[in-house]
Tab-separated table of C-alpha atoms and ligand atoms in Angstrom:
chain	number	residue	atom	x	y	z
P	1	MET	CA	-24.147	-2.146	-3.348
P	2	PRO	CA	-21.385	-4.558	-4.259
P	3	LEU	CA	-17.930	-3.475	-5.591
P	4	SER	CA	-17.882	-2.731	-9.291
P	5	SER	CA	-15.164	-5.340	-10.028
P	6	ARG	CA	-14.566	-8.893	-8.732
P	7	HIS	CA	-10.794	-8.227	-8.625
P	8	LEU	CA	-8.671	-5.516	-6.971
P	9	LEU	CA	-5.826	-4.941	-9.470
P	10	GLY	CA	-5.162	-1.291	-8.617
P	11	LEU	CA	-6.958	1.964	-7.798
P	12	GLN	CA	-6.660	3.500	-11.189
P	13	GLY	CA	-10.236	4.076	-12.431
P	14	VAL	CA	-11.795	2.644	-9.211
P	15	PRO	CA	-14.878	4.749	-8.471
P	16	LYS	CA	-15.079	6.674	-5.220
P	17	GLU	CA	-18.138	4.651	-4.219
P	18	ASP	CA	-16.007	1.498	-4.223
P	19	ILE	CA	-13.255	3.183	-2.143
P	20	ASN	CA	-15.752	4.524	0.324
P	21	LEU	CA	-17.436	1.108	0.621
P	22	ILE	CA	-14.079	-0.585	1.359
P	23	LEU	CA	-13.165	2.099	3.943
P	24	ASP	CA	-16.565	1.970	5.602
P	25	THR	CA	-16.507	-1.876	5.723
P	26	ALA	CA	-12.965	-1.702	7.169
P	27	LYS	CA	-14.264	0.390	10.041
P	28	THR	CA	-16.534	-2.481	11.154
P	29	PHE	CA	-13.692	-4.965	10.973
P	30	ARG	CA	-11.412	-2.536	12.814
P	31	GLU	CA	-13.675	-3.040	15.791
P	32	VAL	CA	-13.396	-6.824	15.491
P	33	LEU	CA	-9.622	-6.476	15.960
P	34	GLU	CA	-10.226	-4.987	19.460
P	35	ARG	CA	-12.236	-7.987	20.665
P	36	PRO	CA	-10.729	-10.688	22.868
P	37	ILE	CA	-11.594	-13.234	20.143
P	38	LYS	CA	-10.633	-11.539	16.878
P	39	ARG	CA	-12.483	-13.822	14.477
P	40	VAL	CA	-15.772	-13.721	12.583
P	41	PRO	CA	-17.212	-16.573	10.399
P	42	THR	CA	-17.720	-14.384	7.313
P	43	LEU	CA	-15.469	-16.347	4.857
P	44	GLN	CA	-15.843	-19.794	6.376
P	45	GLY	CA	-15.341	-22.407	3.656
P	46	LYS	CA	-13.399	-20.024	1.340
P	47	THR	CA	-9.713	-20.679	0.512
P	48	VAL	CA	-7.222	-17.936	-0.141
P	49	ILE	CA	-3.736	-18.472	-1.454
P	50	ASN	CA	-1.031	-15.873	-0.785
P	51	LEU	CA	1.249	-16.022	-3.744
P	52	PHE	CA	4.278	-13.951	-2.889
P	53	TYR	CA	7.102	-13.865	-5.499
P	54	GLU	CA	8.799	-10.975	-3.599
P	55	SER	CA	9.828	-10.377	-0.008
P	56	SER	CA	7.239	-8.921	2.403
P	57	THR	CA	6.722	-8.592	6.095
P	58	ARG	CA	3.730	-6.344	6.577
P	59	THR	CA	1.531	-7.195	3.504
P	60	ARG	CA	1.935	-10.950	3.674
P	61	ILE	CA	1.304	-11.295	7.388
P	62	SER	CA	-1.470	-8.715	7.255
P	63	PHE	CA	-3.308	-10.671	4.506
P	64	GLU	CA	-2.782	-13.975	6.312
P	65	LEU	CA	-4.166	-12.554	9.587
P	66	ALA	CA	-7.096	-10.906	7.728
P	67	GLU	CA	-7.971	-14.221	6.105
P	68	LYS	CA	-7.732	-16.133	9.376
P	69	ARG	CA	-9.812	-13.473	11.139
P	70	LEU	CA	-12.488	-13.951	8.556
P	71	SER	CA	-12.254	-17.736	9.113
P	72	ALA	CA	-11.076	-18.394	5.584
P	73	ASP	CA	-8.524	-21.162	4.901
P	74	ALA	CA	-5.210	-19.287	4.253
P	75	VAL	CA	-2.403	-21.047	2.313
P	76	ASN	CA	0.970	-19.438	1.875
P	77	PHE	CA	3.079	-20.030	-1.255
P	78	SER	CA	6.756	-19.296	-1.080
P	79	VAL	CA	8.764	-19.164	-4.300
P	80	SER	CA	11.978	-20.576	-2.822
P	81	THR	CA	10.321	-23.843	-1.654
P	82	SER	CA	8.035	-24.243	-4.670
P	83	SER	CA	8.472	-25.832	-8.115
P	84	VAL	CA	9.066	-22.293	-9.513
P	85	SER	CA	12.754	-23.095	-8.646
P	86	LYS	CA	12.465	-26.036	-11.104
P	87	GLY	CA	11.348	-23.646	-13.896
P	88	GLU	CA	7.571	-23.970	-13.655
P	89	THR	CA	5.827	-20.955	-15.290
P	90	LEU	CA	3.472	-18.614	-13.456
P	91	LYS	CA	0.602	-19.788	-15.640
P	92	ASP	CA	1.239	-23.522	-14.824
P	93	THR	CA	1.781	-22.660	-11.174
P	94	ILE	CA	-1.553	-20.817	-10.798
P	95	ARG	CA	-3.515	-23.369	-12.821
P	96	ASN	CA	-2.265	-26.237	-10.656
P	97	ILE	CA	-3.022	-24.256	-7.463
P	98	GLU	CA	-6.490	-23.459	-8.748
P	99	ALA	CA	-7.094	-27.148	-9.570
P	100	MET	CA	-6.901	-27.650	-5.772
P	101	LYS	CA	-10.083	-25.474	-5.510
P	102	VAL	CA	-9.007	-22.065	-4.201
P	103	ASP	CA	-11.401	-19.126	-4.286
P	104	MET	CA	-9.148	-16.080	-4.088
P	105	VAL	CA	-5.474	-15.253	-4.924
P	106	VAL	CA	-3.458	-12.602	-3.256
P	107	VAL	CA	-0.400	-11.933	-5.399
P	108	ARG	CA	2.859	-9.946	-5.050
P	109	HIS	CA	5.206	-10.085	-7.964
P	110	PRO	CA	8.191	-8.000	-9.238
P	111	ALA	CA	6.570	-7.736	-12.711
P	112	ALA	CA	3.980	-5.024	-13.241
P	113	GLY	CA	0.822	-6.482	-14.726
P	114	THR	CA	1.075	-9.936	-13.076
P	115	PRO	CA	-2.357	-9.627	-11.263
P	116	LEU	CA	-4.003	-8.616	-14.541
P	117	PHE	CA	-2.392	-11.593	-16.233
P	118	LEU	CA	-3.756	-13.942	-13.523
P	119	THR	CA	-7.282	-12.687	-14.212
P	120	LYS	CA	-6.876	-14.017	-17.833
P	121	VAL	CA	-5.686	-17.508	-16.828
P	122	CYS	CA	-7.748	-18.376	-13.742
P	123	ASP	CA	-11.235	-17.888	-12.309
P	124	SER	CA	-10.373	-16.867	-8.751
P	125	ASN	CA	-10.773	-13.303	-7.408
P	126	ILE	CA	-7.338	-11.666	-7.791
P	127	ILE	CA	-6.008	-9.117	-5.300
P	128	ASN	CA	-2.815	-7.177	-6.078
P	129	ALA	CA	-0.453	-7.106	-3.101
P	130	GLY	CA	2.134	-5.086	-5.109
P	131	ASP	CA	3.239	-5.550	-8.682
P	132	GLY	CA	6.611	-4.052	-9.627
P	133	ALA	CA	6.510	-0.251	-9.725
P	134	HIS	CA	2.844	-0.345	-10.819
P	135	GLU	CA	0.324	-0.452	-7.912
P	136	HIS	CA	-0.114	-1.464	-4.311
P	137	PRO	CA	-3.871	-0.794	-3.792
P	138	THR	CA	-4.351	-2.225	-0.292
P	139	GLN	CA	-1.396	-0.102	0.982
P	140	ALA	CA	-3.013	3.016	-0.453
P	141	LEU	CA	-6.412	2.067	1.033
P	142	LEU	CA	-4.909	1.530	4.505
P	143	ASP	CA	-3.074	4.858	4.174
P	144	MET	CA	-6.345	6.550	3.215
P	145	TYR	CA	-8.162	4.809	6.116
P	146	SER	CA	-5.527	5.928	8.541
P	147	ILE	CA	-5.654	9.596	7.355
P	148	LYS	CA	-9.443	9.612	7.532
P	149	GLU	CA	-9.381	8.026	11.062
P	150	LYS	CA	-6.986	10.700	12.224
P	151	LEU	CA	-8.299	13.855	10.429
P	152	GLY	CA	-11.964	12.859	10.102
P	153	LYS	CA	-12.142	13.246	6.290
P	154	LEU	CA	-10.223	12.803	3.028
P	155	GLU	CA	-11.934	15.333	0.793
P	156	GLY	CA	-9.861	18.514	0.685
P	157	VAL	CA	-7.040	17.101	2.791
P	158	LYS	CA	-3.628	18.062	1.404
P	159	VAL	CA	-1.364	14.986	1.041
P	160	CYS	CA	2.187	15.027	-0.271
P	161	MET	CA	3.937	11.838	-1.336
P	162	VAL	CA	7.674	12.274	-0.598
P	163	GLY	CA	10.631	10.466	-2.114
P	164	ASP	CA	11.082	8.085	-5.033
P	165	ILE	CA	7.813	8.745	-6.845
P	166	ALA	CA	9.052	7.220	-10.158
P	167	HIS	CA	9.599	3.724	-8.832
P	168	SER	CA	6.882	3.620	-6.216
P	169	ARG	CA	3.729	1.538	-6.522
P	170	VAL	CA	2.603	3.031	-3.183
P	171	ALA	CA	2.755	6.546	-4.640
P	172	LEU	CA	0.795	5.649	-7.734
P	173	SER	CA	-2.021	3.860	-5.865
P	174	ASN	CA	-2.215	6.713	-3.344
P	175	ILE	CA	-2.459	9.267	-6.155
P	176	PHE	CA	-5.277	7.387	-7.860
P	177	GLY	CA	-7.208	6.677	-4.621
P	178	LEU	CA	-6.793	10.067	-2.971
P	179	LYS	CA	-7.725	11.959	-6.166
P	180	ALA	CA	-10.845	9.791	-6.543
P	181	VAL	CA	-12.123	10.880	-3.082
P	182	GLY	CA	-11.275	14.545	-3.510
P	183	ALA	CA	-7.950	14.971	-1.649
P	184	GLU	CA	-5.378	17.503	-2.908
P	185	VAL	CA	-2.266	15.482	-3.832
P	186	SER	CA	1.313	16.678	-4.408
P	187	VAL	CA	4.646	14.911	-4.796
P	188	CYS	CA	8.083	15.954	-3.564
P	189	GLY	CA	11.456	14.448	-4.233
P	190	PRO	CA	14.632	14.831	-6.258
P	191	SER	CA	13.859	15.761	-9.902
P	192	THR	CA	15.389	12.419	-11.032
P	193	MET	CA	12.712	10.620	-9.015
P	194	ILE	CA	9.730	12.572	-10.262
P	195	PRO	CA	8.179	11.090	-13.447
P	196	LYS	CA	7.867	13.433	-16.454
P	197	ASN	CA	4.266	14.663	-16.948
P	198	ILE	CA	3.072	13.480	-13.535
P	199	GLU	CA	1.044	16.741	-13.381
P	200	GLU	CA	-1.292	15.083	-15.904
P	201	LEU	CA	-2.503	12.940	-12.987
P	202	GLY	CA	-3.671	16.112	-11.283
P	203	VAL	CA	-0.894	16.363	-8.729
P	204	LYS	CA	1.322	19.290	-7.912
P	205	VAL	CA	5.112	18.831	-8.045
P	206	ILE	CA	7.186	20.351	-5.174
P	207	TYR	CA	10.959	20.111	-5.187
P	208	ASP	CA	11.587	21.865	-1.839
P	209	ILE	CA	10.803	19.628	1.213
P	210	ASP	CA	10.361	22.615	3.487
P	211	GLU	CA	7.571	23.930	1.124
P	212	ALA	CA	6.023	20.401	1.078
P	213	ILE	CA	5.950	20.424	4.972
P	214	ARG	CA	4.556	23.966	5.074
P	215	GLU	CA	1.796	23.402	2.475
P	216	ASN	CA	0.461	19.971	3.456
P	217	ASP	CA	-1.617	18.303	6.152
P	218	VAL	CA	-0.088	14.879	5.582
P	219	LEU	CA	3.359	13.689	4.386
P	220	ASN	CA	3.390	10.051	3.120
P	221	VAL	CA	7.070	9.401	3.117
P	222	LEU	CA	8.243	6.623	0.775
P	223	ARG	CA	11.091	4.164	1.250
P	224	ILE	CA	14.231	4.751	-0.842
P	225	GLN	CA	14.370	1.348	-2.658
P	226	LEU	CA	18.126	0.636	-2.253
P	227	GLU	CA	17.582	-2.854	-3.680
P	228	ARG	CA	16.199	-1.303	-6.876
P	229	LYS	CA	19.306	0.794	-7.632
P	230	ALA	CA	17.776	3.946	-6.104
P	231	ARG	CA	21.302	5.158	-5.398
P	232	GLU	CA	21.774	5.885	-9.090
P	233	TYR	CA	19.253	8.731	-8.904
P	234	PHE	CA	21.098	10.932	-6.335
P	235	PRO	CA	24.769	11.481	-5.509
P	236	SER	CA	24.741	9.804	-2.070
P	237	ILE	CA	22.370	8.619	0.636
P	238	ARG	CA	23.846	11.315	2.879
P	239	GLU	CA	22.874	13.978	0.376
P	240	TYR	CA	19.363	12.498	-0.037
P	241	ALA	CA	18.858	12.545	3.745
P	242	ALA	CA	20.175	16.160	3.952
P	243	PHE	CA	17.782	17.436	1.223
P	244	PHE	CA	14.662	15.215	1.676
P	245	GLY	CA	15.013	13.401	5.016
P	246	ILE	CA	12.329	14.360	7.577
P	247	THR	CA	13.944	15.165	10.892
P	248	GLU	CA	12.729	16.846	14.103
P	249	GLU	CA	15.108	19.745	13.387
P	250	ARG	CA	13.555	20.291	9.940
P	251	LEU	CA	9.982	20.122	11.272
P	252	GLU	CA	10.878	22.528	14.000
P	253	LYS	CA	12.587	24.866	11.584
P	254	VAL	CA	9.563	25.000	9.251
P	255	GLY	CA	7.343	25.437	12.273
P	256	LYS	CA	4.470	23.190	11.120
P	257	GLU	CA	3.071	21.853	14.348
P	258	ASP	CA	0.227	19.753	13.058
P	259	ILE	CA	1.716	17.691	10.186
P	260	LEU	CA	0.803	13.985	10.083
P	261	ILE	CA	3.486	11.579	8.926
P	262	LEU	CA	2.926	8.241	7.324
P	263	HIS	CA	5.364	5.679	5.988
P	264	PRO	CA	4.455	2.360	4.365
P	265	GLY	CA	7.526	0.607	5.744
P	266	PRO	CA	10.081	-0.783	5.864
P	267	ILE	CA	11.888	2.374	7.007
P	268	ASN	CA	15.443	3.254	6.222
P	269	ARG	CA	16.061	5.018	9.496
P	270	GLY	CA	18.284	8.085	9.129
P	271	VAL	CA	17.420	8.321	5.403
P	272	GLU	CA	13.732	9.075	4.769
P	273	LEU	CA	12.986	9.618	8.447
P	274	SER	CA	15.185	10.318	11.493
P	275	SER	CA	14.592	7.858	14.340
P	276	GLY	CA	13.138	10.749	16.349
P	277	VAL	CA	10.443	11.303	13.685
P	278	ALA	CA	9.909	7.579	13.017
P	279	ASP	CA	9.077	7.035	16.697
P	280	GLY	CA	7.709	10.488	17.388
P	281	LEU	CA	4.277	12.008	18.096
P	282	LYS	CA	3.495	13.161	14.553
P	283	GLN	CA	3.725	9.693	12.947
P	284	ILE	CA	1.074	6.977	12.750
P	285	ILE	CA	3.193	4.239	11.175
P	286	LEU	CA	2.162	1.325	13.387
P	287	THR	CA	-1.501	2.516	13.360
P	288	GLN	CA	-1.228	2.103	9.552
P	289	VAL	CA	-0.095	-1.457	10.070
P	290	THR	CA	-2.933	-2.273	12.464
P	291	ASN	CA	-5.520	-0.646	10.097
P	292	GLY	CA	-4.062	-2.658	7.227
P	293	VAL	CA	-5.472	-5.860	8.636
P	294	ALA	CA	-9.027	-4.345	8.860
P	295	VAL	CA	-8.697	-2.885	5.322
P	296	ARG	CA	-7.592	-6.263	3.909
P	297	MET	CA	-10.432	-8.003	5.753
P	298	ALA	CA	-12.820	-5.551	4.067
P	299	VAL	CA	-11.391	-6.221	0.562
P	300	LEU	CA	-11.437	-9.989	1.082
P	301	TYR	CA	-14.957	-9.891	2.467
P	302	LEU	CA	-16.353	-7.658	-0.301
P	303	LEU	CA	-14.718	-9.681	-3.091
P	304	GLY	CA	-15.180	-13.084	-1.472
P	305	THR	CA	-18.931	-12.660	-1.036
P	306	MET	CA	-19.496	-11.419	-4.676
P	307	ASN	CA	-19.102	-14.892	-6.289
F	1	CP	N1	4.402	-1.716	3.011
F	1	CP	C1	4.733	-2.918	2.465
F	1	CP	O1	4.286	-3.339	1.373
F	1	CP	O2	5.579	-3.618	3.285
F	1	CP	P1	6.082	-5.135	2.990
F	1	CP	O3	7.000	-5.093	1.755
F	1	CP	O4	6.799	-5.545	4.193
F	1	CP	O5	4.855	-5.936	2.666
């Protein structure tokens, strides 16, 4: 069965069958990444443009590698060296790029809704690589893949998103995706960073980090977005780290031996995670990054072969 949509704009409303299809397909591509020659001819002849209007290390490189490993032609667009700096609109930019015969567009943009807008003005498959504080679906899919790989299932697994829930596209996509496949989702953070009425999404709110550690199988710890004025939501970074930072001492105090720790990166070491935890045995942060390439290969393959 193909996916139910020819775009991946977010995980809100995406059926569990689509999510499972992506995760199952990613498993076959994960095996390709272990081969000496990490390339398959699946998307030969397809052209993908990576349209990044915001900084990125993991997502941009991961998409580019995924495209190259599927034998697609990958083209990177950088705002600073493009005619956007001369005032060209997004609509004109994408229509000119599309006139050069591209098939798929991967877009990251600070404005929520940009991927949806692109579906209205061009014909290519659109993949959201993060739009403002809205969604980051491939990050959530790679998080889910990594949890499933480690724990063997997603249904019934207790996952807590920790930190700045209100401004996090990673949190929202994880909530939608995890709920769709039957995981139990909670959120934990300062009350100023928990959106009002978030319980309506079917998540539990926990304000005490020790309780979050004790009650969950997985903590997905979010980055405090210092560039997005996160400091205004708590008195000081030191206080945030004292109340919500995950440290070896805190994990030992709570006595939860088998907690699994994820972080989408980039990490503020000493804030969300101590270095001991960020490099320790309970975390799978670099495994998430590796799995991200396979998950993005799966998304590109499933969308790219629908046309
Ligand atoms: N996790 C994530 O989106 O990282 P980048 O901003 O580096 O792409």
